[in-house]
């Protein structure tokens, strides 16, 4: 059964089981949430990394220029399925690329509905943070993420914005309500 959990040492063995899959992964969509954990494991600084995630949740303990975010792991039994970030507010840059919810699904779980279920759980969590709607974005070349985002908009309601060019690629942008 899929569940969202706070990252902790309890679930670290599940992540360690997929580290090599991530290292070999050529798909770079959303790796920003995974690479820092891999570096922390390589450098034996996991506790520091977990403390940093706690600090990122609060305005007063994040680094200047960042926004508060809640990191959650999607777990299925004893398997790591993916990592999600829920940003508590947006900057102008995040309004173009990144949005409120960022997802990274482990390579072996991609295309299996996991992103949709995890993002749905994140939307419900975002409502508890006081967000009435969330912005989700993805590269126009990431068809699996786009299908999940559009399915969520169909479920909760929302609004698709015009695509934008960010850097060297196009981004889909969709507002999704947090209540049905």
PDB file of C-alpha atoms in Angstrom:
ATOM      1  CA  UNK A   1       0.000   0.000   0.000  1.00  0.00           C
ATOM      2  CA  UNK A   2       1.369   3.388  -1.005  1.00  0.00           C
ATOM      3  CA  UNK A   3       1.963   5.954   1.721  1.00  0.00           C
ATOM      4  CA  UNK A   4       3.709   9.320   2.001  1.00  0.00           C
ATOM      5  CA  UNK A   5       6.226   9.551   4.828  1.00  0.00           C
ATOM      6  CA  UNK A   6       8.702  12.069   6.148  1.00  0.00           C
ATOM      7  CA  UNK A   7      12.227  11.082   5.075  1.00  0.00           C
ATOM      8  CA  UNK A   8      13.951   9.288   7.928  1.00  0.00           C
ATOM      9  CA  UNK A   9      16.546   6.644   8.706  1.00  0.00           C
ATOM     10  CA  UNK A  10      13.653   4.181   9.073  1.00  0.00           C
ATOM     11  CA  UNK A  11      13.021   4.351   5.319  1.00  0.00           C
ATOM     12  CA  UNK A  12      16.658   4.796   4.235  1.00  0.00           C
ATOM     13  CA  UNK A  13      17.133   1.063   3.414  1.00  0.00           C
ATOM     14  CA  UNK A  14      14.275   1.366   0.910  1.00  0.00           C
ATOM     15  CA  UNK A  15      16.064   4.276  -0.774  1.00  0.00           C
ATOM     16  CA  UNK A  16      19.427   2.500  -0.708  1.00  0.00           C
ATOM     17  CA  UNK A  17      17.846  -0.346  -2.687  1.00  0.00           C
ATOM     18  CA  UNK A  18      17.222   2.013  -5.640  1.00  0.00           C
ATOM     19  CA  UNK A  19      20.375   4.172  -5.500  1.00  0.00           C
ATOM     20  CA  UNK A  20      22.116   2.241  -8.271  1.00  0.00           C
ATOM     21  CA  UNK A  21      19.018   2.557 -10.460  1.00  0.00           C
ATOM     22  CA  UNK A  22      19.178   6.331 -10.004  1.00  0.00           C
ATOM     23  CA  UNK A  23      22.924   6.426 -10.697  1.00  0.00           C
ATOM     24  CA  UNK A  24      22.390   4.560 -13.984  1.00  0.00           C
ATOM     25  CA  UNK A  25      19.307   6.602 -14.929  1.00  0.00           C
ATOM     26  CA  UNK A  26      19.740   8.732 -18.041  1.00  0.00           C
ATOM     27  CA  UNK A  27      16.398  10.507 -17.483  1.00  0.00           C
ATOM     28  CA  UNK A  28      17.247  13.704 -15.651  1.00  0.00           C
ATOM     29  CA  UNK A  29      13.672  14.922 -15.021  1.00  0.00           C
ATOM     30  CA  UNK A  30      13.421  16.016 -11.407  1.00  0.00           C
ATOM     31  CA  UNK A  31      16.756  14.639 -10.202  1.00  0.00           C
ATOM     32  CA  UNK A  32      17.304  17.730  -8.033  1.00  0.00           C
ATOM     33  CA  UNK A  33      15.425  16.115  -5.146  1.00  0.00           C
ATOM     34  CA  UNK A  34      17.403  12.867  -5.361  1.00  0.00           C
ATOM     35  CA  UNK A  35      21.006  13.870  -6.072  1.00  0.00           C
ATOM     36  CA  UNK A  36      21.525  15.682  -2.729  1.00  0.00           C
ATOM     37  CA  UNK A  37      20.514  12.524  -0.855  1.00  0.00           C
ATOM     38  CA  UNK A  38      22.848  10.378  -2.955  1.00  0.00           C
ATOM     39  CA  UNK A  39      25.694  12.821  -2.202  1.00  0.00           C
ATOM     40  CA  UNK A  40      24.825  12.735   1.522  1.00  0.00           C
ATOM     41  CA  UNK A  41      24.990   8.927   1.469  1.00  0.00           C
ATOM     42  CA  UNK A  42      28.311   8.975  -0.407  1.00  0.00           C
ATOM     43  CA  UNK A  43      29.737  11.512   2.074  1.00  0.00           C
ATOM     44  CA  UNK A  44      28.255   9.835   5.176  1.00  0.00           C
ATOM     45  CA  UNK A  45      26.158  12.926   6.055  1.00  0.00           C
ATOM     46  CA  UNK A  46      22.669  11.434   6.070  1.00  0.00           C
ATOM     47  CA  UNK A  47      21.728  12.849   9.475  1.00  0.00           C
ATOM     48  CA  UNK A  48      22.810  16.322   8.348  1.00  0.00           C
ATOM     49  CA  UNK A  49      20.715  15.898   5.182  1.00  0.00           C
ATOM     50  CA  UNK A  50      17.618  14.844   7.168  1.00  0.00           C
ATOM     51  CA  UNK A  51      18.061  17.822   9.529  1.00  0.00           C
ATOM     52  CA  UNK A  52      18.338  20.109   6.514  1.00  0.00           C
ATOM     53  CA  UNK A  53      15.007  18.796   5.194  1.00  0.00           C
ATOM     54  CA  UNK A  54      13.406  19.680   8.533  1.00  0.00           C
ATOM     55  CA  UNK A  55      14.931  23.168   8.355  1.00  0.00           C
ATOM     56  CA  UNK A  56      13.572  23.670   4.833  1.00  0.00           C
ATOM     57  CA  UNK A  57      10.007  23.428   6.120  1.00  0.00           C
ATOM     58  CA  UNK A  58      10.190  26.694   8.063  1.00  0.00           C
ATOM     59  CA  UNK A  59      10.620  30.231   6.771  1.00  0.00           C
ATOM     60  CA  UNK A  60      12.941  31.147   9.638  1.00  0.00           C
ATOM     61  CA  UNK A  61      15.370  28.242   9.066  1.00  0.00           C
ATOM     62  CA  UNK A  62      15.752  28.185   5.277  1.00  0.00           C
ATOM     63  CA  UNK A  63      18.543  29.837   3.352  1.00  0.00           C
ATOM     64  CA  UNK A  64      17.807  33.265   1.845  1.00  0.00           C
ATOM     65  CA  UNK A  65      16.254  33.013  -1.611  1.00  0.00           C
ATOM     66  CA  UNK A  66      14.619  29.629  -0.981  1.00  0.00           C
ATOM     67  CA  UNK A  67      10.984  28.942  -0.184  1.00  0.00           C
ATOM     68  CA  UNK A  68       9.757  26.615   2.571  1.00  0.00           C
ATOM     69  CA  UNK A  69       9.080  23.110   1.341  1.00  0.00           C
ATOM     70  CA  UNK A  70       7.991  19.791   2.753  1.00  0.00           C
ATOM     71  CA  UNK A  71       9.816  16.735   1.404  1.00  0.00           C
ATOM     72  CA  UNK A  72       7.955  13.436   1.475  1.00  0.00           C
ATOM     73  CA  UNK A  73       8.847   9.944   0.280  1.00  0.00           C
ATOM     74  CA  UNK A  74       6.364   7.631  -1.383  1.00  0.00           C
ATOM     75  CA  UNK A  75       6.785   4.131   0.047  1.00  0.00           C
ATOM     76  CA  UNK A  76       5.099   0.879  -0.938  1.00  0.00           C
ATOM     77  CA  UNK A  77       5.660  -1.667   1.835  1.00  0.00           C
ATOM     78  CA  UNK A  78       9.443  -1.730   2.096  1.00  0.00           C
ATOM     79  CA  UNK A  79      10.065  -0.226  -1.359  1.00  0.00           C
ATOM     80  CA  UNK A  80      11.027   3.355  -2.169  1.00  0.00           C
ATOM     81  CA  UNK A  81       8.761   4.552  -4.976  1.00  0.00           C
ATOM     82  CA  UNK A  82       9.638   8.229  -5.184  1.00  0.00           C
ATOM     83  CA  UNK A  83      10.281  11.590  -3.592  1.00  0.00           C
ATOM     84  CA  UNK A  84       7.971  14.606  -3.609  1.00  0.00           C
ATOM     85  CA  UNK A  85       8.479  18.218  -2.566  1.00  0.00           C
ATOM     86  CA  UNK A  86       5.623  20.540  -1.691  1.00  0.00           C
ATOM     87  CA  UNK A  87       6.689  24.175  -1.852  1.00  0.00           C
ATOM     88  CA  UNK A  88       4.656  26.338   0.512  1.00  0.00           C
ATOM     89  CA  UNK A  89       4.763  29.374  -1.791  1.00  0.00           C
ATOM     90  CA  UNK A  90       6.127  30.326  -5.192  1.00  0.00           C
ATOM     91  CA  UNK A  91       8.743  32.703  -6.527  1.00  0.00           C
ATOM     92  CA  UNK A  92       8.425  34.156 -10.061  1.00  0.00           C
ATOM     93  CA  UNK A  93      10.901  31.487 -11.243  1.00  0.00           C
ATOM     94  CA  UNK A  94       8.874  28.653  -9.659  1.00  0.00           C
ATOM     95  CA  UNK A  95       5.757  30.006 -11.372  1.00  0.00           C
ATOM     96  CA  UNK A  96       7.449  29.160 -14.681  1.00  0.00           C
ATOM     97  CA  UNK A  97       9.300  25.974 -13.770  1.00  0.00           C
ATOM     98  CA  UNK A  98       8.934  23.849 -10.676  1.00  0.00           C
ATOM     99  CA  UNK A  99       5.598  24.920  -9.253  1.00  0.00           C
ATOM    100  CA  UNK A 100       4.360  23.829  -5.838  1.00  0.00           C
ATOM    101  CA  UNK A 101       4.786  20.076  -6.229  1.00  0.00           C
ATOM    102  CA  UNK A 102       7.876  18.399  -7.629  1.00  0.00           C
ATOM    103  CA  UNK A 103       8.072  14.649  -8.089  1.00  0.00           C
ATOM    104  CA  UNK A 104      10.825  12.147  -8.728  1.00  0.00           C
ATOM    105  CA  UNK A 105       9.738   8.557  -9.227  1.00  0.00           C
ATOM    106  CA  UNK A 106      12.311   5.768  -8.955  1.00  0.00           C
ATOM    107  CA  UNK A 107      13.172   4.407 -12.407  1.00  0.00           C
ATOM    108  CA  UNK A 108      11.531   1.009 -11.914  1.00  0.00           C
ATOM    109  CA  UNK A 109       8.247   2.603 -10.772  1.00  0.00           C
ATOM    110  CA  UNK A 110       7.833   5.101 -13.613  1.00  0.00           C
ATOM    111  CA  UNK A 111       4.791   4.806 -15.828  1.00  0.00           C
ATOM    112  CA  UNK A 112       2.937   2.718 -13.261  1.00  0.00           C
ATOM    113  CA  UNK A 113       0.470   5.276 -11.867  1.00  0.00           C
ATOM    114  CA  UNK A 114       2.779   6.016  -8.903  1.00  0.00           C
ATOM    115  CA  UNK A 115       3.312   9.641  -9.853  1.00  0.00           C
ATOM    116  CA  UNK A 116      -0.425  10.247 -10.032  1.00  0.00           C
ATOM    117  CA  UNK A 117      -1.137   8.623  -6.643  1.00  0.00           C
ATOM    118  CA  UNK A 118       1.800  10.358  -4.936  1.00  0.00           C
ATOM    119  CA  UNK A 119       0.896  13.760  -6.398  1.00  0.00           C
ATOM    120  CA  UNK A 120      -2.736  13.250  -5.361  1.00  0.00           C
ATOM    121  CA  UNK A 121      -1.564  12.625  -1.794  1.00  0.00           C
ATOM    122  CA  UNK A 122       0.623  15.746  -2.013  1.00  0.00           C
ATOM    123  CA  UNK A 123      -2.325  17.848  -3.174  1.00  0.00           C
ATOM    124  CA  UNK A 124      -4.250  16.669  -0.113  1.00  0.00           C
ATOM    125  CA  UNK A 125      -1.250  17.524   2.086  1.00  0.00           C
ATOM    126  CA  UNK A 126      -0.944  20.941   0.430  1.00  0.00           C
ATOM    127  CA  UNK A 127      -4.530  21.658   1.491  1.00  0.00           C
ATOM    128  CA  UNK A 128      -3.486  21.085   5.124  1.00  0.00           C
ATOM    129  CA  UNK A 129      -0.761  23.708   4.601  1.00  0.00           C
ATOM    130  CA  UNK A 130      -3.464  26.232   3.644  1.00  0.00           C
ATOM    131  CA  UNK A 131      -2.916  26.146  -0.112  1.00  0.00           C
ATOM    132  CA  UNK A 132      -6.202  26.430  -2.017  1.00  0.00           C
ATOM    133  CA  UNK A 133      -4.553  25.478  -5.298  1.00  0.00           C
ATOM    134  CA  UNK A 134      -1.156  24.276  -6.437  1.00  0.00           C
ATOM    135  CA  UNK A 135       0.816  24.885  -9.585  1.00  0.00           C
ATOM    136  CA  UNK A 136       2.346  21.825 -11.213  1.00  0.00           C
ATOM    137  CA  UNK A 137       4.771  22.060 -14.106  1.00  0.00           C
ATOM    138  CA  UNK A 138       6.642  19.602 -16.296  1.00  0.00           C
ATOM    139  CA  UNK A 139       8.698  19.627 -19.433  1.00  0.00           C
ATOM    140  CA  UNK A 140       6.615  19.296 -22.576  1.00  0.00           C
ATOM    141  CA  UNK A 141       8.761  16.258 -23.415  1.00  0.00           C
ATOM    142  CA  UNK A 142       7.735  14.482 -20.185  1.00  0.00           C
ATOM    143  CA  UNK A 143       4.496  12.903 -21.352  1.00  0.00           C
ATOM    144  CA  UNK A 144       4.041  10.651 -18.287  1.00  0.00           C
ATOM    145  CA  UNK A 145       4.136  13.613 -15.887  1.00  0.00           C
ATOM    146  CA  UNK A 146       1.842  15.611 -18.129  1.00  0.00           C
ATOM    147  CA  UNK A 147      -0.741  12.798 -18.177  1.00  0.00           C
ATOM    148  CA  UNK A 148      -0.611  12.593 -14.372  1.00  0.00           C
ATOM    149  CA  UNK A 149      -0.992  16.369 -13.984  1.00  0.00           C
ATOM    150  CA  UNK A 150      -3.921  16.521 -16.393  1.00  0.00           C
ATOM    151  CA  UNK A 151      -5.572  13.591 -14.598  1.00  0.00           C
ATOM    152  CA  UNK A 152      -5.253  15.485 -11.327  1.00  0.00           C
ATOM    153  CA  UNK A 153      -6.761  18.607 -12.889  1.00  0.00           C
ATOM    154  CA  UNK A 154      -9.636  16.444 -14.101  1.00  0.00           C
ATOM    155  CA  UNK A 155     -10.131  15.101 -10.594  1.00  0.00           C
ATOM    156  CA  UNK A 156      -9.813  18.360  -8.626  1.00  0.00           C
ATOM    157  CA  UNK A 157     -10.491  21.053 -11.198  1.00  0.00           C
ATOM    158  CA  UNK A 158      -8.112  23.785 -12.166  1.00  0.00           C
ATOM    159  CA  UNK A 159      -6.741  25.668 -15.115  1.00  0.00           C
ATOM    160  CA  UNK A 160      -4.140  24.918 -17.752  1.00  0.00           C
ATOM    161  CA  UNK A 161      -1.898  27.897 -18.504  1.00  0.00           C
ATOM    162  CA  UNK A 162      -0.090  28.523 -21.791  1.00  0.00           C
ATOM    163  CA  UNK A 163       3.198  26.660 -22.158  1.00  0.00           C
ATOM    164  CA  UNK A 164       6.323  28.743 -21.573  1.00  0.00           C
ATOM    165  CA  UNK A 165       9.912  28.474 -22.737  1.00  0.00           C
ATOM    166  CA  UNK A 166      12.310  28.107 -19.811  1.00  0.00           C
ATOM    167  CA  UNK A 167      15.974  27.846 -20.643  1.00  0.00           C
ATOM    168  CA  UNK A 168      16.203  25.488 -23.581  1.00  0.00           C
ATOM    169  CA  UNK A 169      12.884  23.662 -23.238  1.00  0.00           C
ATOM    170  CA  UNK A 170       9.145  24.219 -22.969  1.00  0.00           C
ATOM    171  CA  UNK A 171       7.146  23.782 -19.772  1.00  0.00           C
ATOM    172  CA  UNK A 172       3.515  22.812 -19.300  1.00  0.00           C
ATOM    173  CA  UNK A 173       1.914  24.682 -16.355  1.00  0.00           C
ATOM    174  CA  UNK A 174      -1.338  23.672 -14.670  1.00  0.00           C
ATOM    175  CA  UNK A 175      -3.115  25.073 -11.607  1.00  0.00           C
ATOM    176  CA  UNK A 176      -4.911  22.371  -9.629  1.00  0.00           C
ATOM    177  CA  UNK A 177      -7.422  23.016  -6.852  1.00  0.00           C
ATOM    178  CA  UNK A 178      -6.694  21.276  -3.545  1.00  0.00           C
ATOM    179  CA  UNK A 179     -10.365  20.547  -2.816  1.00  0.00           C
ATOM    180  CA  UNK A 180     -12.762  18.676  -5.092  1.00  0.00           C
TER     181      UNK A 180
END
